[in-house]
PDB file of C-alpha atoms and ligand atoms in Angstrom:
ATOM      1  CA  MET W   1    -107.938   2.342   8.641  1.00  0.00           C
ATOM      2  CA  ASP W   2    -108.192  -1.435   9.169  1.00  0.00           C
ATOM      3  CA  ARG W   3    -111.027  -2.872   7.095  1.00  0.00           C
ATOM      4  CA  TYR W   4    -113.393  -5.722   7.958  1.00  0.00           C
ATOM      5  CA  LEU W   5    -116.652  -6.885   6.440  1.00  0.00           C
ATOM      6  CA  VAL W   6    -119.250  -9.609   6.332  1.00  0.00           C
ATOM      7  CA  PHE W   7    -119.795 -11.744   3.219  1.00  0.00           C
ATOM      8  CA  GLY W   8    -123.278 -13.167   2.726  1.00  0.00           C
ATOM      9  CA  HIS W   9    -126.159 -13.406   0.290  1.00  0.00           C
ATOM     10  CA  PRO W  10    -128.469 -11.785   1.101  1.00  0.00           C
ATOM     11  CA  VAL W  11    -126.603  -9.675   3.648  1.00  0.00           C
ATOM     12  CA  ARG W  12    -128.198  -6.229   3.432  1.00  0.00           C
ATOM     13  CA  HIS W  13    -130.081  -6.714   6.693  1.00  0.00           C
ATOM     14  CA  SER W  14    -127.066  -8.053   8.583  1.00  0.00           C
ATOM     15  CA  LYS W  15    -126.603  -6.609  12.057  1.00  0.00           C
ATOM     16  CA  SER W  16    -122.850  -7.298  12.029  1.00  0.00           C
ATOM     17  CA  PRO W  17    -121.778  -3.779  10.924  1.00  0.00           C
ATOM     18  CA  PHE W  18    -123.914  -2.296  13.713  1.00  0.00           C
ATOM     19  CA  ILE W  19    -122.473  -4.679  16.324  1.00  0.00           C
ATOM     20  CA  HIS W  20    -118.810  -4.367  15.297  1.00  0.00           C
ATOM     21  CA  THR W  21    -119.012  -0.594  15.006  1.00  0.00           C
ATOM     22  CA  LEU W  22    -120.231  -0.475  18.621  1.00  0.00           C
ATOM     23  CA  PHE W  23    -117.503  -2.907  19.726  1.00  0.00           C
ATOM     24  CA  ALA W  24    -114.861  -0.728  18.023  1.00  0.00           C
ATOM     25  CA  ARG W  25    -116.166   2.419  19.691  1.00  0.00           C
ATOM     26  CA  GLN W  26    -116.304   0.731  23.077  1.00  0.00           C
ATOM     27  CA  THR W  27    -112.749  -0.639  22.859  1.00  0.00           C
ATOM     28  CA  GLN W  28    -111.361   2.436  21.057  1.00  0.00           C
ATOM     29  CA  GLN W  29    -110.191   0.425  18.079  1.00  0.00           C
ATOM     30  CA  GLU W  30    -109.828   2.217  14.743  1.00  0.00           C
ATOM     31  CA  LEU W  31    -111.569   0.096  12.130  1.00  0.00           C
ATOM     32  CA  GLU W  32    -114.341   0.118   9.594  1.00  0.00           C
ATOM     33  CA  TYR W  33    -116.765  -2.731   8.991  1.00  0.00           C
ATOM     34  CA  GLY W  34    -118.882  -3.140   5.851  1.00  0.00           C
ATOM     35  CA  LEU W  35    -121.001  -5.577   3.829  1.00  0.00           C
ATOM     36  CA  ALA W  36    -120.310  -7.609   0.689  1.00  0.00           C
ATOM     37  CA  GLU W  37    -122.932  -9.551  -1.233  1.00  0.00           C
ATOM     38  CA  PRO W  38    -121.220 -11.426  -4.073  1.00  0.00           C
ATOM     39  CA  VAL W  39    -123.276 -13.776  -6.232  1.00  0.00           C
ATOM     40  CA  VAL W  40    -122.735 -17.330  -5.123  1.00  0.00           C
ATOM     41  CA  ASP W  41    -120.102 -18.397  -7.665  1.00  0.00           C
ATOM     42  CA  GLU W  42    -118.095 -15.196  -7.226  1.00  0.00           C
ATOM     43  CA  PHE W  43    -117.452 -15.534  -3.500  1.00  0.00           C
ATOM     44  CA  ALA W  44    -113.956 -17.002  -3.865  1.00  0.00           C
ATOM     45  CA  GLN W  45    -112.849 -14.161  -6.135  1.00  0.00           C
ATOM     46  CA  ALA W  46    -114.463 -11.506  -3.929  1.00  0.00           C
ATOM     47  CA  LEU W  47    -112.722 -12.916  -0.858  1.00  0.00           C
ATOM     48  CA  ARG W  48    -109.346 -12.899  -2.605  1.00  0.00           C
ATOM     49  CA  THR W  49    -109.829  -9.335  -3.850  1.00  0.00           C
ATOM     50  CA  PHE W  50    -110.807  -8.112  -0.377  1.00  0.00           C
ATOM     51  CA  PHE W  51    -107.603  -9.430   1.192  1.00  0.00           C
ATOM     52  CA  ASP W  52    -105.428  -8.393  -1.796  1.00  0.00           C
ATOM     53  CA  GLN W  53    -106.708  -4.869  -1.278  1.00  0.00           C
ATOM     54  CA  GLY W  54    -105.650  -4.784   2.364  1.00  0.00           C
ATOM     55  CA  GLY W  55    -108.652  -6.245   4.232  1.00  0.00           C
ATOM     56  CA  LYS W  56    -107.709  -7.486   7.717  1.00  0.00           C
ATOM     57  CA  GLY W  57    -110.540  -9.887   8.401  1.00  0.00           C
ATOM     58  CA  CYS W  58    -114.101 -10.839   7.616  1.00  0.00           C
ATOM     59  CA  ASN W  59    -117.156 -12.668   8.795  1.00  0.00           C
ATOM     60  CA  VAL W  60    -118.840 -15.157   6.520  1.00  0.00           C
ATOM     61  CA  THR W  61    -122.513 -16.004   6.712  1.00  0.00           C
ATOM     62  CA  VAL W  62    -125.163 -17.924   4.742  1.00  0.00           C
ATOM     63  CA  PRO W  63    -124.558 -19.378   2.147  1.00  0.00           C
ATOM     64  CA  PHE W  64    -120.751 -19.096   2.147  1.00  0.00           C
ATOM     65  CA  LYS W  65    -119.600 -20.729   5.410  1.00  0.00           C
ATOM     66  CA  GLU W  66    -118.836 -24.156   3.919  1.00  0.00           C
ATOM     67  CA  GLN W  67    -117.095 -22.636   0.919  1.00  0.00           C
ATOM     68  CA  ALA W  68    -114.979 -20.413   3.176  1.00  0.00           C
ATOM     69  CA  PHE W  69    -113.880 -23.593   4.953  1.00  0.00           C
ATOM     70  CA  THR W  70    -112.240 -24.756   1.704  1.00  0.00           C
ATOM     71  CA  LEU W  71    -110.697 -21.383   0.792  1.00  0.00           C
ATOM     72  CA  VAL W  72    -108.610 -20.462   3.859  1.00  0.00           C
ATOM     73  CA  ASP W  73    -104.951 -21.426   4.334  1.00  0.00           C
ATOM     74  CA  ARG W  74    -105.329 -22.759   7.853  1.00  0.00           C
ATOM     75  CA  LEU W  75    -108.234 -23.836  10.083  1.00  0.00           C
ATOM     76  CA  SER W  76    -108.669 -23.470  13.832  1.00  0.00           C
ATOM     77  CA  PRO W  77    -109.537 -26.747  15.586  1.00  0.00           C
ATOM     78  CA  ARG W  78    -113.101 -25.521  16.235  1.00  0.00           C
ATOM     79  CA  ALA W  79    -113.598 -24.581  12.560  1.00  0.00           C
ATOM     80  CA  LYS W  80    -112.313 -28.002  11.557  1.00  0.00           C
ATOM     81  CA  ARG W  81    -114.870 -29.653  13.862  1.00  0.00           C
ATOM     82  CA  ALA W  82    -117.694 -27.387  12.673  1.00  0.00           C
ATOM     83  CA  GLY W  83    -116.901 -27.999   8.991  1.00  0.00           C
ATOM     84  CA  ALA W  84    -117.589 -24.326   8.381  1.00  0.00           C
ATOM     85  CA  VAL W  85    -115.887 -20.946   8.761  1.00  0.00           C
ATOM     86  CA  ASN W  86    -117.652 -17.799   9.957  1.00  0.00           C
ATOM     87  CA  THR W  87    -114.552 -15.716  10.782  1.00  0.00           C
ATOM     88  CA  ILE W  88    -111.385 -15.175   8.746  1.00  0.00           C
ATOM     89  CA  LYS W  89    -108.315 -13.337   9.961  1.00  0.00           C
ATOM     90  CA  LEU W  90    -105.284 -12.326   7.932  1.00  0.00           C
ATOM     91  CA  THR W  91    -102.378 -13.115  10.256  1.00  0.00           C
ATOM     92  CA  ASP W  92     -99.189 -11.005  10.447  1.00  0.00           C
ATOM     93  CA  ASP W  93     -97.357 -13.595   8.349  1.00  0.00           C
ATOM     94  CA  GLY W  94     -99.944 -13.371   5.556  1.00  0.00           C
ATOM     95  CA  VAL W  95    -101.867 -16.562   6.345  1.00  0.00           C
ATOM     96  CA  LEU W  96    -105.674 -16.640   6.012  1.00  0.00           C
ATOM     97  CA  LEU W  97    -106.850 -18.277   9.219  1.00  0.00           C
ATOM     98  CA  GLY W  98    -110.390 -19.708   9.223  1.00  0.00           C
ATOM     99  CA  ASP W  99    -112.215 -19.897  12.539  1.00  0.00           C
ATOM    100  CA  ASN W 100    -115.746 -20.614  13.726  1.00  0.00           C
ATOM    101  CA  THR W 101    -117.161 -18.614  16.627  1.00  0.00           C
ATOM    102  CA  ASP W 102    -120.827 -19.661  16.350  1.00  0.00           C
ATOM    103  CA  GLY W 103    -120.774 -22.473  18.911  1.00  0.00           C
ATOM    104  CA  ALA W 104    -118.746 -20.436  21.393  1.00  0.00           C
ATOM    105  CA  GLY W 105    -121.298 -17.645  20.910  1.00  0.00           C
ATOM    106  CA  LEU W 106    -124.177 -19.989  21.700  1.00  0.00           C
ATOM    107  CA  VAL W 107    -122.516 -21.306  24.866  1.00  0.00           C
ATOM    108  CA  ALA W 108    -121.568 -17.792  26.027  1.00  0.00           C
ATOM    109  CA  ASP W 109    -125.156 -16.626  25.531  1.00  0.00           C
ATOM    110  CA  LEU W 110    -126.629 -19.623  27.363  1.00  0.00           C
ATOM    111  CA  LYS W 111    -124.293 -18.943  30.284  1.00  0.00           C
ATOM    112  CA  SER W 112    -125.137 -15.254  30.313  1.00  0.00           C
ATOM    113  CA  HIS W 113    -128.775 -16.317  30.780  1.00  0.00           C
ATOM    114  CA  GLY W 114    -127.747 -18.455  33.747  1.00  0.00           C
ATOM    115  CA  VAL W 115    -128.396 -21.788  32.003  1.00  0.00           C
ATOM    116  CA  THR W 116    -126.429 -24.654  33.568  1.00  0.00           C
ATOM    117  CA  LEU W 117    -124.967 -27.002  30.975  1.00  0.00           C
ATOM    118  CA  ALA W 118    -122.860 -29.313  33.143  1.00  0.00           C
ATOM    119  CA  ASP W 119    -124.759 -32.524  34.036  1.00  0.00           C
ATOM    120  CA  SER W 120    -127.801 -31.362  32.090  1.00  0.00           C
ATOM    121  CA  ARG W 121    -129.888 -33.278  29.536  1.00  0.00           C
ATOM    122  CA  ILE W 122    -129.841 -31.312  26.313  1.00  0.00           C
ATOM    123  CA  LEU W 123    -132.067 -31.837  23.281  1.00  0.00           C
ATOM    124  CA  LEU W 124    -130.715 -30.380  20.045  1.00  0.00           C
ATOM    125  CA  LEU W 125    -133.247 -30.050  17.221  1.00  0.00           C
ATOM    126  CA  GLY W 126    -131.860 -30.083  13.681  1.00  0.00           C
ATOM    127  CA  ALA W 127    -128.767 -31.610  12.103  1.00  0.00           C
ATOM    128  CA  GLY W 128    -127.655 -28.953   9.614  1.00  0.00           C
ATOM    129  CA  GLY W 129    -124.691 -26.583   9.719  1.00  0.00           C
ATOM    130  CA  ALA W 130    -125.961 -24.729  12.779  1.00  0.00           C
ATOM    131  CA  ALA W 131    -126.239 -27.948  14.795  1.00  0.00           C
ATOM    132  CA  ARG W 132    -122.815 -29.124  13.650  1.00  0.00           C
ATOM    133  CA  GLY W 133    -121.215 -25.860  14.820  1.00  0.00           C
ATOM    134  CA  ALA W 134    -122.854 -26.126  18.248  1.00  0.00           C
ATOM    135  CA  LEU W 135    -121.975 -29.723  19.091  1.00  0.00           C
ATOM    136  CA  ALA W 136    -118.326 -29.534  20.184  1.00  0.00           C
ATOM    137  CA  PRO W 137    -118.736 -26.394  22.343  1.00  0.00           C
ATOM    138  CA  LEU W 138    -121.862 -27.877  24.002  1.00  0.00           C
ATOM    139  CA  LEU W 139    -120.164 -31.217  24.706  1.00  0.00           C
ATOM    140  CA  ALA W 140    -117.168 -29.375  26.170  1.00  0.00           C
ATOM    141  CA  GLU W 141    -119.530 -28.155  28.923  1.00  0.00           C
ATOM    142  CA  LEU W 142    -119.995 -31.781  30.040  1.00  0.00           C
ATOM    143  CA  PRO W 143    -123.761 -32.330  29.794  1.00  0.00           C
ATOM    144  CA  SER W 144    -124.960 -35.709  31.123  1.00  0.00           C
ATOM    145  CA  GLU W 145    -126.586 -36.378  27.744  1.00  0.00           C
ATOM    146  CA  LEU W 146    -127.041 -34.640  24.426  1.00  0.00           C
ATOM    147  CA  VAL W 147    -129.754 -35.974  22.123  1.00  0.00           C
ATOM    148  CA  ILE W 148    -130.012 -34.858  18.495  1.00  0.00           C
ATOM    149  CA  ALA W 149    -133.419 -35.098  16.785  1.00  0.00           C
ATOM    150  CA  ASN W 150    -133.884 -34.253  13.135  1.00  0.00           C
ATOM    151  CA  ARG W 151    -136.669 -34.553  10.575  1.00  0.00           C
ATOM    152  CA  THR W 152    -134.267 -36.575   8.419  1.00  0.00           C
ATOM    153  CA  HIS W 153    -133.123 -39.050  11.061  1.00  0.00           C
ATOM    154  CA  THR W 154    -130.079 -40.342   9.153  1.00  0.00           C
ATOM    155  CA  LYS W 155    -128.491 -36.879   9.333  1.00  0.00           C
ATOM    156  CA  ALA W 156    -128.862 -36.864  13.122  1.00  0.00           C
ATOM    157  CA  GLN W 157    -127.305 -40.330  13.269  1.00  0.00           C
ATOM    158  CA  GLN W 158    -124.354 -39.213  11.166  1.00  0.00           C
ATOM    159  CA  LEU W 159    -123.734 -36.195  13.383  1.00  0.00           C
ATOM    160  CA  ALA W 160    -123.968 -38.235  16.580  1.00  0.00           C
ATOM    161  CA  ALA W 161    -121.466 -40.737  15.171  1.00  0.00           C
ATOM    162  CA  GLU W 162    -119.115 -37.943  14.161  1.00  0.00           C
ATOM    163  CA  PHE W 163    -119.099 -36.292  17.595  1.00  0.00           C
ATOM    164  CA  CYS W 164    -119.462 -39.275  19.944  1.00  0.00           C
ATOM    165  CA  ASP W 165    -115.724 -39.177  20.729  1.00  0.00           C
ATOM    166  CA  LEU W 166    -116.347 -35.842  22.472  1.00  0.00           C
ATOM    167  CA  GLY W 167    -119.146 -36.869  24.834  1.00  0.00           C
ATOM    168  CA  PRO W 168    -122.457 -38.661  25.414  1.00  0.00           C
ATOM    169  CA  VAL W 169    -124.264 -37.741  22.197  1.00  0.00           C
ATOM    170  CA  THR W 170    -126.987 -39.878  20.588  1.00  0.00           C
ATOM    171  CA  ALA W 171    -129.588 -39.497  17.841  1.00  0.00           C
ATOM    172  CA  GLN W 172    -133.299 -40.149  18.343  1.00  0.00           C
ATOM    173  CA  THR W 173    -136.307 -39.643  16.121  1.00  0.00           C
ATOM    174  CA  TYR W 174    -138.856 -37.032  17.217  1.00  0.00           C
ATOM    175  CA  GLU W 175    -141.224 -39.912  18.091  1.00  0.00           C
ATOM    176  CA  GLN W 176    -138.629 -41.620  20.298  1.00  0.00           C
ATOM    177  CA  LEU W 177    -137.875 -38.588  22.477  1.00  0.00           C
ATOM    178  CA  ALA W 178    -138.484 -39.101  26.185  1.00  0.00           C
ATOM    179  CA  GLY W 179    -138.107 -36.335  28.742  1.00  0.00           C
ATOM    180  CA  PRO W 180    -137.382 -34.693  30.951  1.00  0.00           C
ATOM    181  CA  PHE W 181    -134.866 -32.455  29.176  1.00  0.00           C
ATOM    182  CA  ASP W 182    -133.331 -29.444  30.937  1.00  0.00           C
ATOM    183  CA  LEU W 183    -132.661 -27.513  27.743  1.00  0.00           C
ATOM    184  CA  VAL W 184    -134.014 -27.653  24.189  1.00  0.00           C
ATOM    185  CA  ILE W 185    -132.040 -25.858  21.486  1.00  0.00           C
ATOM    186  CA  ASN W 186    -133.772 -25.317  18.165  1.00  0.00           C
ATOM    187  CA  SER W 187    -131.138 -25.141  15.430  1.00  0.00           C
ATOM    188  CA  THR W 188    -133.605 -25.897  12.645  1.00  0.00           C
ATOM    189  CA  SER W 189    -134.559 -23.279  10.111  1.00  0.00           C
ATOM    190  CA  ALA W 190    -138.272 -24.113  10.664  1.00  0.00           C
ATOM    191  CA  SER W 191    -138.961 -20.775  12.385  1.00  0.00           C
ATOM    192  CA  LEU W 192    -137.880 -18.978   9.189  1.00  0.00           C
ATOM    193  CA  GLN W 193    -141.026 -20.324   7.513  1.00  0.00           C
ATOM    194  CA  GLY W 194    -143.081 -19.868  10.672  1.00  0.00           C
ATOM    195  CA  GLU W 195    -143.076 -23.672  11.032  1.00  0.00           C
ATOM    196  CA  LEU W 196    -142.483 -25.850  14.077  1.00  0.00           C
ATOM    197  CA  PRO W 197    -140.260 -28.889  14.510  1.00  0.00           C
ATOM    198  CA  PRO W 198    -142.560 -31.849  15.292  1.00  0.00           C
ATOM    199  CA  LEU W 199    -141.962 -31.933  19.042  1.00  0.00           C
ATOM    200  CA  VAL W 200    -144.666 -33.271  21.354  1.00  0.00           C
ATOM    201  CA  PRO W 201    -145.908 -30.675  23.883  1.00  0.00           C
ATOM    202  CA  ALA W 202    -145.472 -33.204  26.717  1.00  0.00           C
ATOM    203  CA  LEU W 203    -141.702 -32.542  26.556  1.00  0.00           C
ATOM    204  CA  ILE W 204    -142.224 -28.939  27.678  1.00  0.00           C
ATOM    205  CA  HIS W 205    -142.360 -28.272  31.428  1.00  0.00           C
ATOM    206  CA  THR W 206    -142.078 -25.170  33.576  1.00  0.00           C
ATOM    207  CA  ASP W 207    -138.395 -25.630  34.478  1.00  0.00           C
ATOM    208  CA  ILE W 208    -137.144 -26.284  30.957  1.00  0.00           C
ATOM    209  CA  ALA W 209    -134.949 -23.760  29.169  1.00  0.00           C
ATOM    210  CA  ILE W 210    -135.835 -23.131  25.515  1.00  0.00           C
ATOM    211  CA  TYR W 211    -133.372 -21.648  23.031  1.00  0.00           C
ATOM    212  CA  ASP W 212    -134.154 -20.790  19.405  1.00  0.00           C
ATOM    213  CA  MET W 213    -131.103 -19.855  17.317  1.00  0.00           C
ATOM    214  CA  MET W 214    -133.447 -17.764  15.143  1.00  0.00           C
ATOM    215  CA  TYR W 215    -134.641 -14.336  16.222  1.00  0.00           C
ATOM    216  CA  GLY W 216    -137.015 -11.644  15.107  1.00  0.00           C
ATOM    217  CA  ALA W 217    -138.779  -8.507  16.282  1.00  0.00           C
ATOM    218  CA  SER W 218    -141.387 -10.763  17.923  1.00  0.00           C
ATOM    219  CA  ASP W 219    -141.266 -14.303  19.340  1.00  0.00           C
ATOM    220  CA  THR W 220    -140.276 -17.014  16.880  1.00  0.00           C
ATOM    221  CA  ALA W 221    -142.884 -19.682  16.147  1.00  0.00           C
ATOM    222  CA  PHE W 222    -140.978 -22.137  18.348  1.00  0.00           C
ATOM    223  CA  ILE W 223    -140.717 -19.773  21.307  1.00  0.00           C
ATOM    224  CA  SER W 224    -144.430 -18.883  21.102  1.00  0.00           C
ATOM    225  CA  TRP W 225    -145.293 -22.573  21.011  1.00  0.00           C
ATOM    226  CA  ALA W 226    -143.039 -23.400  23.982  1.00  0.00           C
ATOM    227  CA  LYS W 227    -144.505 -20.537  26.029  1.00  0.00           C
ATOM    228  CA  GLN W 228    -148.021 -21.718  25.222  1.00  0.00           C
ATOM    229  CA  HIS W 229    -147.096 -25.107  26.666  1.00  0.00           C
ATOM    230  CA  GLY W 230    -145.695 -23.697  29.889  1.00  0.00           C
ATOM    231  CA  ALA W 231    -142.006 -22.912  29.306  1.00  0.00           C
ATOM    232  CA  ARG W 232    -140.953 -19.981  31.476  1.00  0.00           C
ATOM    233  CA  GLN W 233    -137.382 -19.459  30.271  1.00  0.00           C
ATOM    234  CA  THR W 234    -137.179 -18.808  26.550  1.00  0.00           C
ATOM    235  CA  MET W 235    -134.281 -17.244  24.654  1.00  0.00           C
ATOM    236  CA  ASP W 236    -133.823 -16.317  21.007  1.00  0.00           C
ATOM    237  CA  GLY W 237    -130.640 -16.175  18.927  1.00  0.00           C
ATOM    238  CA  LEU W 238    -130.000 -12.456  19.192  1.00  0.00           C
ATOM    239  CA  GLY W 239    -127.643 -12.928  22.127  1.00  0.00           C
ATOM    240  CA  MET W 240    -125.779 -15.642  20.209  1.00  0.00           C
ATOM    241  CA  LEU W 241    -125.375 -13.227  17.309  1.00  0.00           C
ATOM    242  CA  VAL W 242    -123.726 -10.655  19.575  1.00  0.00           C
ATOM    243  CA  GLU W 243    -121.594 -13.238  21.410  1.00  0.00           C
ATOM    244  CA  GLN W 244    -120.247 -14.854  18.213  1.00  0.00           C
ATOM    245  CA  ALA W 245    -119.386 -11.363  16.995  1.00  0.00           C
ATOM    246  CA  ALA W 246    -117.563 -10.582  20.259  1.00  0.00           C
ATOM    247  CA  GLU W 247    -115.557 -13.774  19.836  1.00  0.00           C
ATOM    248  CA  ALA W 248    -114.680 -12.833  16.225  1.00  0.00           C
ATOM    249  CA  PHE W 249    -113.681  -9.313  17.320  1.00  0.00           C
ATOM    250  CA  THR W 250    -111.410 -10.873  19.957  1.00  0.00           C
ATOM    251  CA  VAL W 251    -109.786 -13.106  17.323  1.00  0.00           C
ATOM    252  CA  TRP W 252    -109.072 -10.081  15.104  1.00  0.00           C
ATOM    253  CA  ARG W 253    -108.132  -7.424  17.641  1.00  0.00           C
ATOM    254  CA  GLY W 254    -106.918  -9.376  20.679  1.00  0.00           C
ATOM    255  CA  ILE W 255    -109.293  -7.430  22.896  1.00  0.00           C
ATOM    256  CA  ARG W 256    -112.660  -8.703  24.151  1.00  0.00           C
ATOM    257  CA  PRO W 257    -115.557  -6.270  23.936  1.00  0.00           C
ATOM    258  CA  GLY W 258    -118.410  -6.267  26.439  1.00  0.00           C
ATOM    259  CA  THR W 259    -121.698  -7.548  25.024  1.00  0.00           C
ATOM    260  CA  LYS W 260    -124.482  -6.465  27.423  1.00  0.00           C
ATOM    261  CA  GLN W 261    -124.771  -2.848  26.334  1.00  0.00           C
ATOM    262  CA  VAL W 262    -124.394  -3.766  22.643  1.00  0.00           C
ATOM    263  CA  LEU W 263    -127.186  -6.334  22.927  1.00  0.00           C
ATOM    264  CA  ARG W 264    -129.406  -3.689  24.495  1.00  0.00           C
ATOM    265  CA  GLU W 265    -128.638  -1.239  21.672  1.00  0.00           C
ATOM    266  CA  LEU W 266    -129.331  -3.932  19.100  1.00  0.00           C
ATOM    267  CA  LYS W 267    -132.710  -4.735  20.663  1.00  0.00           C
ATOM    268  CA  ARG W 268    -133.568  -1.059  20.601  1.00  0.00           C
ATOM    269  CA  ASN W 269    -132.471  -0.880  16.955  1.00  0.00           C
ATOM    270  CA  LEU W 270    -134.699  -3.865  16.103  1.00  0.00           C
ATOM    271  CA  GLY W 271    -137.628  -2.417  17.996  1.00  0.00           C
ATOM    272  CA  VAL W 272    -137.683  -5.313  20.491  1.00  0.00           C
ATOM    273  CA  ILE W 273    -137.499  -2.997  23.542  1.00  0.00           C
TER     274      ILE W 273
HETATM  275  P1  ATR P 301    -128.354 -24.510   8.904  1.00  0.00           P
HETATM  276  O1  ATR P 301    -127.018 -24.357   8.284  1.00  0.00           O
HETATM  277  O2  ATR P 301    -129.004 -23.227   9.348  1.00  0.00           O
HETATM  278  O3  ATR P 301    -128.384 -25.534   9.978  1.00  0.00           O
HETATM  279  P2  ATR P 301    -129.436 -26.374   7.014  1.00  0.00           P
HETATM  280  O4  ATR P 301    -128.109 -27.053   6.922  1.00  0.00           O
HETATM  281  O5  ATR P 301    -130.252 -26.125   5.787  1.00  0.00           O
HETATM  282  O6  ATR P 301    -129.313 -24.977   7.723  1.00  0.00           O
HETATM  283  O7  ATR P 301    -130.305 -27.212   8.061  1.00  0.00           O
HETATM  284  C1  ATR P 301    -131.616 -26.875   8.381  1.00  0.00           C
HETATM  285  C2  ATR P 301    -132.101 -27.825   9.467  1.00  0.00           C
HETATM  286  O8  ATR P 301    -133.444 -27.473   9.805  1.00  0.00           O
HETATM  287  C3  ATR P 301    -132.149 -29.275   9.053  1.00  0.00           C
HETATM  288  O9  ATR P 301    -131.850 -30.067  10.177  1.00  0.00           O
HETATM  289  C4  ATR P 301    -133.605 -29.453   8.618  1.00  0.00           C
HETATM  290  O10 ATR P 301    -134.079 -30.766   8.696  1.00  0.00           O
HETATM  291  P3  ATR P 301    -133.777 -31.817   7.467  1.00  0.00           P
HETATM  292  O11 ATR P 301    -132.358 -32.274   7.681  1.00  0.00           O
HETATM  293  O12 ATR P 301    -134.775 -32.887   7.656  1.00  0.00           O
HETATM  294  O13 ATR P 301    -133.967 -31.024   6.208  1.00  0.00           O
HETATM  295  C5  ATR P 301    -134.286 -28.611   9.648  1.00  0.00           C
HETATM  296  N1  ATR P 301    -135.608 -28.135   9.261  1.00  0.00           N
HETATM  297  C6  ATR P 301    -135.933 -27.189   8.339  1.00  0.00           C
HETATM  298  N2  ATR P 301    -137.262 -26.988   8.283  1.00  0.00           N
HETATM  299  C7  ATR P 301    -137.827 -27.826   9.203  1.00  0.00           C
HETATM  300  C8  ATR P 301    -139.152 -28.098   9.632  1.00  0.00           C
HETATM  301  N3  ATR P 301    -140.196 -27.452   9.105  1.00  0.00           N
HETATM  302  N4  ATR P 301    -139.333 -29.015  10.611  1.00  0.00           N
HETATM  303  C9  ATR P 301    -138.285 -29.679  11.140  1.00  0.00           C
HETATM  304  N5  ATR P 301    -136.996 -29.477  10.778  1.00  0.00           N
HETATM  305  C10 ATR P 301    -136.763 -28.570   9.830  1.00  0.00           C
END
């Protein structure tokens, strides 16, 4: 049977095996999908061993995405832009192809929630790997403006400079931000510590869409805060997780699974509904 897995550390709580097993059942593909948690300096060896032993493809998550970028034989254009690899496929001619489906997953999830990206003013919080992966797919949707704000302003400036050939992207400090924005995407890891990015409440209004790439069994700190200040449309990163997985599955199997039912099952599994 064709074997796939996700590399990460820690990875025990990953939802990827659950999601891909449902995709495989739905599309009647024969495959198995597992977990691998190598210690950080043994990732390269573990990756090699997996493919030497007949593995067909894998996902890569924290903290290995940047390392995976350097280990594959060939990069997709979107992985090259993202500077990170979250999906690897062994091609028929034995080449390890590195791809990145995170940004496509974000855009697909935003669209599935009915969020309009074309001609919109988008505020992207954070300038780490998650922000970098989102920038090209967001700019491809032709927003009127995309502003990056980050605690460490120089990192936002660097990102804006790197992506300004793709669209109207600028960097501003949190203090400089002036609304109205149509969409705020939180790519920071602040919610992991229950913290908030230093955004002024005046930027939140009833028609704004709020997206937090993090997710949990209850609202993230950022989503709770945005709701408190009047935001009516809030979304967490669970949908992005399922959509990036669907994109990876499509890369591997050449068949696109449906995501709605799988997202529902995942929410049930997490105790969200
Ligand atoms: P990832 O790959 O998930 O993006 P990362 O590269 O470590 O992770 O980046 C984390 C991002 O969250 C950074 O933009 C970080 O800001 P700094 O560049 O200033 O470190 C941001 N971040 C983390 N905790 C934060 C907090 N409490 N408030 C605001 N931003 C925060």
